[in-house]
CSV table of C-alpha atoms in Angstrom, one decimal:
chain,number,residue,atom,x,y,z
A,1,MET,CA,80.9,141.0,99.7
A,2,ASN,CA,79.5,142.6,102.9
A,3,THR,CA,81.8,143.5,105.8
A,4,ILE,CA,81.6,145.0,109.3
A,5,SER,CA,84.2,146.3,111.4
A,6,LEU,CA,85.9,145.1,114.4
A,7,LYS,CA,86.8,147.2,117.5
A,8,PRO,CA,90.5,147.3,117.9
A,9,LYS,CA,91.9,145.9,121.0
A,10,ASP,CA,94.8,145.5,123.2
A,11,VAL,CA,96.3,142.4,123.1
A,12,PRO,CA,98.7,140.5,125.4
A,13,LEU,CA,102.6,140.0,124.5
A,14,VAL,CA,103.2,136.5,125.3
A,15,ARG,CA,106.8,136.1,123.7
A,16,ASN,CA,109.6,138.0,122.1
A,17,VAL,CA,111.8,135.9,120.1
A,18,ASP,CA,114.6,135.6,117.5
A,19,VAL,CA,112.8,133.6,115.2
A,20,LEU,CA,109.1,132.4,115.5
A,21,VAL,CA,107.9,129.5,112.7
A,22,VAL,CA,104.3,129.2,111.9
A,23,GLY,CA,103.4,125.9,110.9
A,24,GLY,CA,104.8,122.5,112.3
A,25,GLY,CA,105.2,120.4,109.4
A,26,TYR,CA,108.2,119.1,107.8
A,27,ALA,CA,109.3,122.7,106.6
A,28,GLY,CA,108.2,124.2,110.1
A,29,PHE,CA,110.4,121.4,111.8
A,30,GLY,CA,113.2,121.9,109.6
A,31,ALA,CA,113.3,125.5,110.0
A,32,ALA,CA,112.7,125.7,113.9
A,33,LEU,CA,115.4,122.9,114.0
A,34,ALA,CA,117.7,124.6,112.3
A,35,ALA,CA,116.9,128.3,113.3
A,36,ALA,CA,117.6,126.8,117.1
A,37,LYS,CA,120.9,124.9,116.0
A,38,THR,CA,122.2,127.7,114.4
A,39,GLY,CA,121.9,129.9,117.7
A,40,ALA,CA,118.2,131.7,117.5
A,41,SER,CA,115.9,131.9,120.2
A,42,THR,CA,112.9,130.1,118.4
A,43,LEU,CA,109.4,129.5,118.9
A,44,LEU,CA,107.2,126.8,116.9
A,45,VAL,CA,103.4,127.6,116.5
A,46,GLU,CA,101.4,124.9,115.0
A,47,GLN,CA,97.5,124.9,114.4
A,48,MET,CA,97.3,121.1,115.2
A,49,SER,CA,97.5,119.3,118.4
A,50,GLY,CA,100.9,117.3,117.0
A,51,LEU,CA,104.1,118.0,114.7
A,52,GLY,CA,104.7,116.3,111.2
A,53,GLY,CA,101.9,118.1,109.2
A,54,LEU,CA,100.6,115.9,106.6
A,55,VAL,CA,103.1,112.9,107.0
A,56,THR,CA,101.7,112.3,110.7
A,57,LEU,CA,98.4,114.0,110.3
A,58,GLY,CA,97.7,113.6,106.9
A,59,TYR,CA,98.9,109.7,106.3
A,60,VAL,CA,101.3,111.0,103.6
A,61,ALA,CA,103.7,109.0,102.2
A,62,LEU,CA,107.4,110.0,101.9
A,63,THR,CA,108.2,111.3,98.9
A,64,PHE,CA,111.2,110.6,96.2
A,65,SER,CA,114.0,113.2,96.9
A,66,TYR,CA,117.1,113.9,99.0
A,67,ILE,CA,117.8,113.3,102.7
A,68,GLU,CA,119.9,116.2,103.9
A,69,GLY,CA,121.3,117.8,107.0
A,70,VAL,CA,118.5,117.7,109.6
A,71,GLY,CA,116.9,115.0,107.6
A,72,ILE,CA,119.7,112.6,108.2
A,73,ASP,CA,119.8,113.2,111.9
A,74,LEU,CA,115.5,112.7,111.7
A,75,PHE,CA,115.6,109.7,110.0
A,76,ALA,CA,118.3,108.2,112.2
A,77,GLU,CA,116.1,108.5,114.7
A,78,LEU,CA,112.9,107.2,113.1
A,79,LYS,CA,115.0,104.1,112.1
A,80,LYS,CA,116.4,103.7,115.6
A,81,HIS,CA,112.8,103.9,117.0
A,82,GLY,CA,111.5,101.7,114.3
A,83,ALA,CA,109.2,104.2,113.1
A,84,VAL,CA,109.7,104.2,109.3
A,85,LYS,CA,109.5,101.3,106.6
A,86,GLY,CA,110.0,102.2,102.9
A,87,ARG,CA,108.1,105.1,102.3
A,88,PHE,CA,105.8,105.6,105.4
A,89,VAL,CA,106.4,106.3,109.4
A,90,ASP,CA,104.5,105.7,112.2
A,91,PRO,CA,102.3,108.9,112.7
A,92,GLU,CA,102.3,108.5,116.5
A,93,LYS,CA,106.1,107.5,117.2
A,94,THR,CA,107.1,110.5,114.4
A,95,LYS,CA,105.2,113.2,116.5
A,96,VAL,CA,107.1,112.2,119.7
A,97,ILE,CA,110.5,112.2,117.7
A,98,PHE,CA,110.0,115.6,116.1
A,99,GLU,CA,108.9,117.0,119.9
A,100,GLN,CA,112.2,115.2,121.5
A,101,MET,CA,114.4,116.5,118.9
A,102,LEU,CA,113.0,120.2,119.2
A,103,ARG,CA,113.0,120.2,122.8
A,104,LYS,CA,116.8,119.3,122.9
A,105,ALA,CA,117.5,121.9,120.5
A,106,ASN,CA,115.5,124.3,123.2
A,107,VAL,CA,112.7,125.0,120.8
A,108,GLU,CA,109.7,126.2,122.1
A,109,ILE,CA,106.6,124.6,120.9
A,110,LEU,CA,103.0,126.2,121.0
A,111,TYR,CA,100.2,123.6,119.9
A,112,ASN,CA,96.5,124.8,119.0
A,113,THR,CA,97.2,127.9,117.8
A,114,SER,CA,96.2,129.9,114.9
A,115,ALA,CA,98.3,132.9,113.2
A,116,ILE,CA,95.7,135.3,112.3
A,117,ASP,CA,97.4,138.6,111.5
A,118,ALA,CA,100.8,139.7,110.9
A,119,ILE,CA,102.3,142.8,112.9
A,120,THR,CA,104.0,145.0,110.4
A,121,GLU,CA,106.0,148.5,110.5
A,122,ASN,CA,107.1,150.2,107.4
A,123,SER,CA,107.0,147.2,105.1
A,124,THR,CA,108.9,144.9,108.1
A,125,ILE,CA,107.6,142.2,109.8
A,126,THR,CA,107.9,142.4,113.4
A,127,GLY,CA,105.3,139.7,114.7
A,128,VAL,CA,102.3,137.7,114.6
A,129,VAL,CA,98.9,137.9,116.2
A,130,ILE,CA,97.7,134.2,117.6
A,131,HIS,CA,94.7,132.8,118.8
A,132,ASN,CA,94.4,130.1,120.8
A,133,LYS,CA,92.2,129.2,124.2
A,134,GLY,CA,94.2,132.1,125.7
A,135,GLY,CA,92.3,134.2,123.3
A,136,GLN,CA,94.1,136.9,120.8
A,137,GLN,CA,97.7,137.1,121.9
A,138,ALA,CA,100.6,138.8,120.2
A,139,ILE,CA,104.1,137.2,119.7
A,140,MET,CA,107.1,139.4,118.4
A,141,ALA,CA,109.9,138.4,116.6
A,142,LYS,CA,113.1,139.6,114.9
A,143,ARG,CA,112.6,137.0,112.0
A,144,VAL,CA,109.3,135.4,111.1
A,145,ILE,CA,109.3,132.0,109.0
A,146,ASP,CA,106.1,131.0,107.3
A,147,CYS,CA,105.7,127.4,106.8
A,148,SER,CA,101.8,127.5,107.2
A,149,GLY,CA,101.3,125.6,103.4
A,150,ASP,CA,99.3,128.5,102.4
A,151,GLY,CA,101.4,131.3,103.3
A,152,ASP,CA,99.2,133.0,105.5
A,153,VAL,CA,101.4,135.1,107.4
A,154,ALA,CA,102.8,136.2,104.1
A,155,ALA,CA,99.9,137.3,102.9
A,156,TYR,CA,98.6,138.9,106.0
A,157,ALA,CA,101.9,141.1,106.1
A,158,GLY,CA,101.1,142.1,102.5
A,159,ALA,CA,103.5,139.9,100.6
A,160,PRO,CA,102.1,139.2,96.8
A,161,PHE,CA,100.9,136.0,96.0
A,162,GLU,CA,99.4,133.8,93.3
A,163,VAL,CA,96.9,130.9,93.6
A,164,GLY,CA,96.2,128.0,91.6
A,165,CYS,CA,96.1,127.1,87.7
A,166,ASP,CA,95.5,130.2,85.5
A,167,ALA,CA,94.7,127.8,82.6
A,168,LEU,CA,92.0,126.5,84.7
A,169,SER,CA,90.1,129.2,86.0
A,170,SER,CA,92.7,129.4,88.9
A,171,TYR,CA,91.7,126.1,90.6
A,172,ASN,CA,93.8,124.6,92.9
A,173,GLN,CA,95.3,121.0,92.7
A,174,ALA,CA,92.9,118.3,93.6
A,175,THR,CA,92.9,117.2,97.5
A,176,SER,CA,93.0,113.8,98.9
A,177,LEU,CA,92.0,112.3,102.2
A,178,VAL,CA,93.7,109.2,103.1
A,179,MET,CA,92.4,106.2,104.4
A,180,ARG,CA,93.7,103.8,107.2
A,181,ILE,CA,92.5,100.2,106.4
A,182,GLY,CA,93.1,97.2,108.9
A,183,ASN,CA,93.3,93.7,108.7
A,184,VAL,CA,94.5,93.5,105.1
A,185,ASP,CA,96.0,89.8,104.3
A,186,MET,CA,99.5,90.7,102.9
A,187,GLU,CA,100.1,87.6,101.1
A,188,GLU,CA,97.1,87.9,99.2
A,189,TYR,CA,97.6,91.4,98.4
A,190,ARG,CA,100.9,90.4,96.9
A,191,LYS,CA,100.1,87.8,94.8
A,192,VAL,CA,98.8,90.2,92.2
A,193,PRO,CA,101.3,90.6,89.3
A,194,SER,CA,100.8,94.1,88.6
A,195,MET,CA,99.1,95.9,91.6
A,196,HIS,CA,99.2,99.3,89.5
A,197,THR,CA,97.3,97.6,86.3
A,198,TYR,CA,95.1,95.8,88.5
A,199,TRP,CA,94.0,98.6,90.7
A,200,ARG,CA,93.2,100.6,87.1
A,201,GLU,CA,91.4,98.0,85.8
A,202,ARG,CA,89.1,97.1,88.8
A,203,ILE,CA,88.4,101.1,89.1
A,204,GLU,CA,87.5,101.1,85.4
A,205,GLU,CA,85.3,98.2,86.0
A,206,SER,CA,83.5,99.3,89.0
A,207,VAL,CA,83.0,102.9,87.4
A,208,ALA,CA,81.3,101.3,84.3
A,209,ASN,CA,79.1,99.1,86.3
A,210,ASN,CA,77.9,102.1,88.7
A,211,GLU,CA,79.5,100.8,91.7
A,212,PHE,CA,81.3,104.1,91.9
A,213,PRO,CA,78.7,107.1,91.0
A,214,TYR,CA,81.7,108.8,89.0
A,215,MET,CA,85.4,108.4,88.7
A,216,ILE,CA,87.0,109.2,91.7
A,217,ASP,CA,90.4,109.0,90.3
A,218,LYS,CA,92.1,106.8,86.8
A,219,ARG,CA,94.4,105.1,89.5
A,220,VAL,CA,95.0,104.6,93.3
A,221,ASN,CA,98.0,107.3,94.0
A,222,TRP,CA,99.7,104.9,96.5
A,223,VAL,CA,99.2,101.9,99.1
A,224,VAL,CA,101.6,102.0,102.0
A,225,VAL,CA,102.2,99.5,105.0
A,226,LEU,CA,102.3,101.1,108.5
A,227,PRO,CA,105.8,100.1,110.1
A,228,GLY,CA,105.7,97.9,113.2
A,229,ARG,CA,102.6,96.2,112.3
A,230,GLU,CA,102.2,92.1,112.2
A,231,ASP,CA,103.6,91.0,108.6
A,232,ARG,CA,100.7,88.9,107.5
A,233,HIS,CA,97.6,90.8,108.7
A,234,GLN,CA,98.6,94.5,107.9
A,235,GLU,CA,97.8,98.3,108.3
A,236,LEU,CA,97.5,99.6,105.1
A,237,MET,CA,97.1,103.6,104.3
A,238,ILE,CA,95.5,104.3,100.8
A,239,CYS,CA,95.5,107.7,98.9
A,240,TYR,CA,92.5,107.6,96.6
A,241,ALA,CA,89.9,109.7,97.6
A,242,HIS,CA,89.9,113.2,95.8
A,243,SER,CA,87.9,116.4,95.2
A,244,ARG,CA,88.1,118.5,92.3
A,245,ASN,CA,87.3,122.3,91.5
A,246,CYS,CA,89.0,123.3,94.6
A,247,ARG,CA,89.5,127.0,96.3
A,248,ASN,CA,91.6,126.0,99.3
A,249,LEU,CA,91.5,129.1,100.6
A,250,ASP,CA,87.8,129.1,101.0
A,251,GLY,CA,86.9,127.5,104.4
A,252,PHE,CA,83.5,126.4,103.0
A,253,ASP,CA,84.9,124.8,100.1
A,254,LEU,CA,87.4,122.8,102.1
A,255,SER,CA,84.4,121.6,104.4
A,256,ARG,CA,82.9,120.5,101.1
A,257,GLN,CA,86.0,118.8,100.4
A,258,LEU,CA,86.0,116.9,103.6
A,259,ILE,CA,82.3,115.8,103.5
A,260,GLU,CA,82.8,114.6,99.9
A,261,GLN,CA,86.0,112.6,100.6
A,262,ARG,CA,84.6,110.8,103.7
A,263,GLU,CA,81.9,109.8,101.8
A,264,GLN,CA,84.2,108.5,98.9
A,265,ALA,CA,86.0,106.6,101.6
A,266,GLN,CA,83.0,104.5,102.3
A,267,TRP,CA,82.9,103.5,98.6
A,268,VAL,CA,86.2,102.7,98.5
A,269,MET,CA,85.9,100.5,101.3
A,270,GLU,CA,83.3,98.6,99.6
A,271,PHE,CA,85.2,98.4,96.5
A,272,CYS,CA,88.3,97.2,98.0
A,273,LYS,CA,86.4,94.3,100.0
A,274,LYS,CA,84.9,93.2,96.6
A,275,ARG,CA,87.5,93.8,94.1
A,276,ILE,CA,91.3,93.7,95.6
A,277,PRO,CA,92.9,90.4,96.9
A,278,GLY,CA,93.6,90.6,100.6
A,279,PHE,CA,90.9,93.1,101.5
A,280,ALA,CA,87.8,90.8,102.3
A,281,ASN,CA,87.8,90.6,106.1
A,282,ALA,CA,89.4,94.2,105.9
A,283,TRP,CA,87.8,97.3,107.7
A,284,LEU,CA,87.9,101.3,107.5
A,285,ILE,CA,90.0,102.4,110.6
A,286,ASP,CA,89.3,106.0,109.9
A,287,THR,CA,90.4,108.6,107.4
A,288,ALA,CA,93.2,111.0,108.2
A,289,PRO,CA,92.5,113.8,110.7
A,290,MET,CA,93.9,116.4,108.1
A,291,LEU,CA,93.0,116.9,104.2
A,292,GLY,CA,95.7,116.3,102.2
A,293,VAL,CA,95.9,120.0,100.6
A,294,ARG,CA,98.7,120.3,98.0
A,295,ASP,CA,98.9,124.3,97.0
A,296,GLY,CA,97.2,127.1,98.4
A,297,ARG,CA,99.3,130.6,97.8
A,298,ARG,CA,102.2,130.7,96.5
A,299,ILE,CA,104.2,133.6,97.7
A,300,ILE,CA,105.7,135.7,95.0
A,301,GLY,CA,109.6,136.0,95.8
A,302,GLU,CA,113.1,137.3,94.6
A,303,TYR,CA,112.9,134.3,92.2
A,304,LYS,CA,110.2,132.3,90.9
A,305,LEU,CA,111.0,128.6,90.1
A,306,THR,CA,109.1,127.3,86.9
A,307,GLY,CA,108.4,124.3,85.3
A,308,GLU,CA,110.9,125.1,82.7
A,309,ASP,CA,113.3,125.1,85.5
A,310,VAL,CA,112.2,121.5,86.4
A,311,VAL,CA,112.3,120.3,82.8
A,312,ASN,CA,116.0,122.1,82.5
A,313,ALA,CA,117.6,120.8,85.7
A,314,LYS,CA,118.5,124.3,86.5
A,315,LYS,CA,121.0,124.9,88.9
A,316,PHE,CA,121.7,128.3,90.9
A,317,ASP,CA,124.5,130.5,92.4
A,318,ASP,CA,122.2,131.0,95.7
A,319,ALA,CA,121.0,127.2,95.7
A,320,ILE,CA,119.8,126.1,98.9
A,321,MET,CA,118.7,122.2,98.4
A,322,ARG,CA,118.8,120.0,95.2
A,323,ALA,CA,115.2,117.9,94.5
A,324,MET,CA,114.6,115.2,91.9
A,325,HIS,CA,111.0,114.7,92.0
A,326,SER,CA,108.8,114.7,88.9
A,327,PHE,CA,105.8,117.2,88.0
A,328,ASP,CA,103.0,115.9,90.1
A,329,ALA,CA,100.2,118.3,89.7
A,330,HIS,CA,96.6,116.4,90.8
A,331,HIS,CA,94.4,117.7,88.1
A,332,PRO,CA,92.3,120.7,89.4
A,333,THR,CA,89.5,119.8,87.1
A,334,GLU,CA,89.0,116.1,86.0
A,335,PRO,CA,90.7,112.9,87.0
A,336,GLY,CA,94.3,112.1,86.7
A,337,HIS,CA,97.4,113.9,87.1
A,338,ILE,CA,99.8,116.5,85.1
A,339,LYS,CA,103.1,115.1,84.6
A,340,HIS,CA,104.8,117.6,82.1
A,341,VAL,CA,104.7,121.3,81.1
A,342,VAL,CA,104.0,122.3,77.3
A,343,MET,CA,107.3,124.3,76.0
A,344,LYS,CA,108.2,125.1,72.2
A,345,ASN,CA,111.3,123.5,70.8
A,346,ALA,CA,113.7,124.7,68.5
A,347,ASP,CA,111.6,125.0,65.7
A,348,GLY,CA,109.0,127.1,67.7
A,349,VAL,CA,106.4,124.0,67.8
A,350,GLU,CA,104.8,123.2,71.3
A,351,GLU,CA,105.7,119.7,72.7
A,352,LYS,CA,105.4,118.0,76.2
A,353,ARG,CA,108.1,118.1,78.2
A,354,TYR,CA,109.2,116.3,81.4
A,355,ALA,CA,111.1,116.0,84.1
A,356,THR,CA,114.1,114.4,82.9
A,357,PRO,CA,115.1,111.0,84.5
A,358,GLY,CA,118.2,110.9,86.3
A,359,THR,CA,118.3,114.7,86.6
A,360,TRP,CA,118.4,117.2,89.7
A,361,ARG,CA,117.8,120.6,89.9
A,362,GLU,CA,118.2,123.1,92.7
A,363,VAL,CA,115.9,125.6,94.3
A,364,PRO,CA,117.4,129.1,94.9
A,365,TYR,CA,117.3,130.8,98.2
A,366,ARG,CA,115.5,134.1,96.6
A,367,ALA,CA,112.8,131.5,96.2
A,368,LEU,CA,112.2,131.6,100.1
A,369,VAL,CA,112.6,135.8,100.3
A,370,PRO,CA,109.3,136.8,99.8
A,371,LEU,CA,109.3,140.6,97.5
A,372,THR,CA,107.9,143.7,99.2
A,373,ILE,CA,108.0,142.5,103.2
A,374,GLU,CA,111.4,142.5,105.2
A,375,ASN,CA,112.6,140.2,108.0
A,376,LEU,CA,110.0,137.6,106.5
A,377,LEU,CA,110.8,133.8,104.9
A,378,VAL,CA,108.6,131.1,103.3
A,379,ALA,CA,109.5,127.3,103.0
A,380,GLY,CA,107.0,124.6,102.0
A,381,ARG,CA,104.5,124.1,99.6
A,382,ASN,CA,104.1,127.9,99.7
A,383,PHE,CA,107.3,128.7,98.5
A,384,SER,CA,107.9,131.3,95.2
A,385,SER,CA,107.1,129.2,92.3
A,386,ASP,CA,104.5,128.9,89.3
A,387,PHE,CA,101.7,125.9,89.1
A,388,MET,CA,104.1,123.4,87.7
A,389,GLY,CA,107.3,124.3,89.3
A,390,GLN,CA,105.4,124.2,92.7
A,391,SER,CA,103.8,120.6,91.7
A,392,ALA,CA,107.4,119.2,91.5
A,393,ASN,CA,108.5,120.7,94.3
A,394,ARG,CA,106.0,120.6,97.1
A,395,LEU,CA,106.6,117.2,98.7
A,396,VAL,CA,107.6,116.4,101.7
A,397,LEU,CA,111.1,116.3,101.7
A,398,GLU,CA,111.7,119.0,99.6
A,399,CYS,CA,109.7,121.1,102.2
A,400,LEU,CA,111.9,119.6,105.0
A,401,ASN,CA,115.3,120.8,102.8
A,402,MET,CA,113.6,124.3,102.1
A,403,GLY,CA,112.7,124.6,105.9
A,404,GLN,CA,116.5,124.1,107.2
A,405,ALA,CA,117.5,126.5,104.6
A,406,ALA,CA,115.2,129.1,105.9
A,407,GLY,CA,115.9,128.4,109.4
A,408,ALA,CA,119.5,128.6,109.0
A,409,ALA,CA,119.2,132.0,107.3
A,410,ALA,CA,116.7,133.7,109.9
A,411,ALA,CA,119.1,133.1,112.5
A,412,LEU,CA,122.4,134.2,110.5
A,413,SER,CA,120.5,137.0,109.3
A,414,VAL,CA,119.9,138.0,113.3
A,415,LYS,CA,123.5,137.2,114.0
A,416,ASP,CA,124.7,139.5,111.5
A,417,ASN,CA,121.9,142.5,112.0
A,418,VAL,CA,120.8,142.5,108.5
A,419,SER,CA,117.5,141.6,106.5
A,420,PRO,CA,117.1,137.9,105.4
A,421,ARG,CA,117.2,139.6,101.9
A,422,ARG,CA,120.6,141.2,102.4
A,423,LEU,CA,122.0,138.0,103.6
A,424,ASP,CA,125.6,136.7,102.5
A,425,VAL,CA,124.3,133.4,100.3
A,426,LYS,CA,127.9,132.2,100.8
A,427,LYS,CA,127.5,132.1,104.3
A,428,LEU,CA,124.2,130.4,104.2
A,429,ARG,CA,125.1,127.6,101.9
A,430,ALA,CA,128.4,127.5,104.2
A,431,ARG,CA,126.2,126.8,107.0
A,432,LEU,CA,124.4,124.1,105.2
A,433,GLU,CA,127.2,122.2,104.1
A,434,GLU,CA,128.0,122.5,108.1
A,435,MET,CA,124.9,121.2,108.9
A,436,GLY,CA,124.9,118.1,106.4
A,437,VAL,CA,123.3,119.3,103.0
A,438,ASN,CA,125.1,118.8,100.0
A,439,LEU,CA,125.6,121.7,97.7
A,440,THR,CA,128.8,121.0,96.1
A,441,ARG,CA,129.4,117.6,95.2
A,442,ASP,CA,127.2,115.3,92.5
A,443,PRO,CA,124.5,114.0,94.4
A,444,ARG,CA,123.5,110.1,93.9
A,445,TYR,CA,120.2,109.4,91.9
A,446,GLY,CA,118.8,106.8,89.9
A,447,VAL,CA,117.5,106.5,86.5
A,448,GLN,CA,115.8,102.9,87.1
A,449,ARG,CA,112.9,101.5,88.9
A,450,VAL,CA,112.3,98.2,90.3
A,451,GLU,CA,109.6,96.2,88.6
A,452,THR,CA,105.8,97.0,89.9
A,453,ASN,CA,105.2,94.5,92.7
A,454,GLN,CA,108.1,92.9,93.6
A,455,LYS,CA,109.2,92.9,97.4
A,456,VAL,CA,112.6,94.4,98.4
A,457,SER,CA,113.9,93.3,101.3
A,458,ALA,CA,114.9,95.7,104.2
A,459,ASP,CA,118.4,94.0,104.3
A,460,ASP,CA,118.8,94.9,100.8
A,461,ILE,CA,117.9,98.9,101.1
A,462,LEU,CA,120.6,101.2,101.4
A,463,ALA,CA,119.3,103.5,104.3
A,464,PRO,CA,118.7,107.0,104.0
A,465,GLU,CA,121.2,107.9,107.1
A,466,GLN,CA,123.7,105.8,105.5
A,467,ASN,CA,123.5,108.0,102.3
A,468,PRO,CA,123.3,111.6,103.0
A,469,SER,CA,122.6,112.3,99.5
A,470,GLY,CA,120.5,109.4,98.3
A,471,GLN,CA,116.8,109.4,97.5
A,472,ALA,CA,113.9,108.9,100.2
A,473,ASP,CA,112.7,106.1,98.0
A,474,ILE,CA,114.2,102.8,97.5
A,475,VAL,CA,118.2,102.7,96.9
A,476,ILE,CA,119.2,99.0,96.3
A,477,LYS,CA,122.5,98.1,97.5
A,478,ASP,CA,124.9,97.5,94.4
A,479,ASP,CA,125.5,93.4,95.7
A,480,ALA,CA,121.8,93.0,95.9
A,481,ARG,CA,120.4,94.5,92.5
A,482,ASN,CA,120.6,91.1,90.8
A,483,LYS,CA,118.0,89.8,92.9
A,484,TYR,CA,115.5,92.1,91.5
A,485,LYS,CA,114.2,92.7,87.9
A,486,ILE,CA,115.2,96.6,87.2
A,487,VAL,CA,113.3,98.5,84.1
A,488,SER,CA,114.0,101.7,82.8
A,489,ALA,CA,112.1,105.0,83.7
A,490,ASP,CA,110.7,107.2,80.9
A,491,ALA,CA,108.4,109.8,79.9
A,492,GLU,CA,105.4,107.5,79.1
A,493,LEU,CA,105.6,105.9,82.5
A,494,ALA,CA,105.8,109.4,84.2
A,495,GLU,CA,102.3,110.3,82.4
A,496,ILE,CA,100.6,107.3,84.1
A,497,GLY,CA,101.9,107.6,87.4
A,498,TYR,CA,105.5,106.2,87.7
A,499,THR,CA,108.1,108.5,89.0
A,500,ASN,CA,111.6,109.1,88.0
A,501,THR,CA,113.0,106.5,90.3
A,502,GLY,CA,110.2,105.0,92.0
A,503,GLY,CA,108.4,102.9,89.6
A,504,ASP,CA,104.9,101.7,90.9
A,505,VAL,CA,104.6,103.9,94.3
A,506,GLY,CA,103.7,102.0,97.3
A,507,THR,CA,103.2,98.4,96.3
A,508,ASN,CA,106.7,97.4,95.7
A,509,LEU,CA,108.2,98.6,98.9
A,510,GLU,CA,107.3,95.9,101.4
């Protein structure tokens, strides 16, 4: 690649803070709020014009995991304002709630600003160079938390990282652009006995009849209803568009993916109007402002969480969160998902292994501490993991829980005048427990799912804020379970798209 040299120049120093958080998605929100609540002066930098990342700007559904710590407060606010229903939130209300909660904690927010370089001295990060309408500027910080999703700041600072799947030419997971569709007749839509099967069969028919130029994906990823809309005619979010052979650190390839998936959205809209009940008079409102990127860099830390750790439901002395989502790698090169890892059994024979239904695992603090660079932490989908380990822990609520741990750690390390690498983990775990994170008691978790396409009444759901160690999917009250058909989850179902406890995602939560 040809290069040019740029002249060095002085840039204005605009802030000097205890903790700088780069990235305002769920990980960054959790990090900034936890840091501020632990006593640190905190600045959150976000490249877009709103907080919430892929949930609010990418129209992504909530995931199956535990609501802990700051998440309990967040979901209490979301519910109070009618901003959450089942697995989805109202994007606009959620942006405002994020801002209100951060401002109440005295977190400063800087929008439309990108981190473009790291300021380091003797392998220690001391600040970040940013760019916005004010030009290039510098922010100095005692601690920096990289919640950018792609590990941009960590890479600028010189931390080692990995990208993509080694076995598949280092391609990243497939990306998705979510569609928002209006005027769907939900009464008609709900008449289909098994929406999961129905979508899959109609997709196969459309490909066979050349209505789709190619197989975009084998199944719809999820369909969710927005909160606060009229019950009969709803707005839906549909995740189906996909790009593959992705290089998610290449701006030109990301542009290719956006162009490709916007065109796919037009095909999908025509497909829905023709083949899916309730869509005859529907219309495409828009596609999400943010592309659904599932992985970029994975920063190498003091510990690398692996797919085997997920299978074995591994626990750690320095655990800072629990997780229970299954493997969820959107295949890098072909339609479909990778829901397993290949491991050798006791006889040395390779076999497929799955995240065992009804189990939970932990993420260690060391997976947030990059090698070689001091005073830097990472949180979110760029944490230290291998390809499949990341796929099971990259989801929204895992990112939130990682973020709050990183934020608390950063603030505590400033108070104790030690690098995050040297922080007393017992002190961090005690602080997280104080914030409402369960690290010592067995969590609640499920091993069953509601049969596909059953409507679950909101009155029968145990709300997240009532169950600090509950799941973000539906947890049905004990006295209401006899109203619904409950079936067991297993590895075969997981392979075709079911999760440990969630069932046919997005079709049984209304």
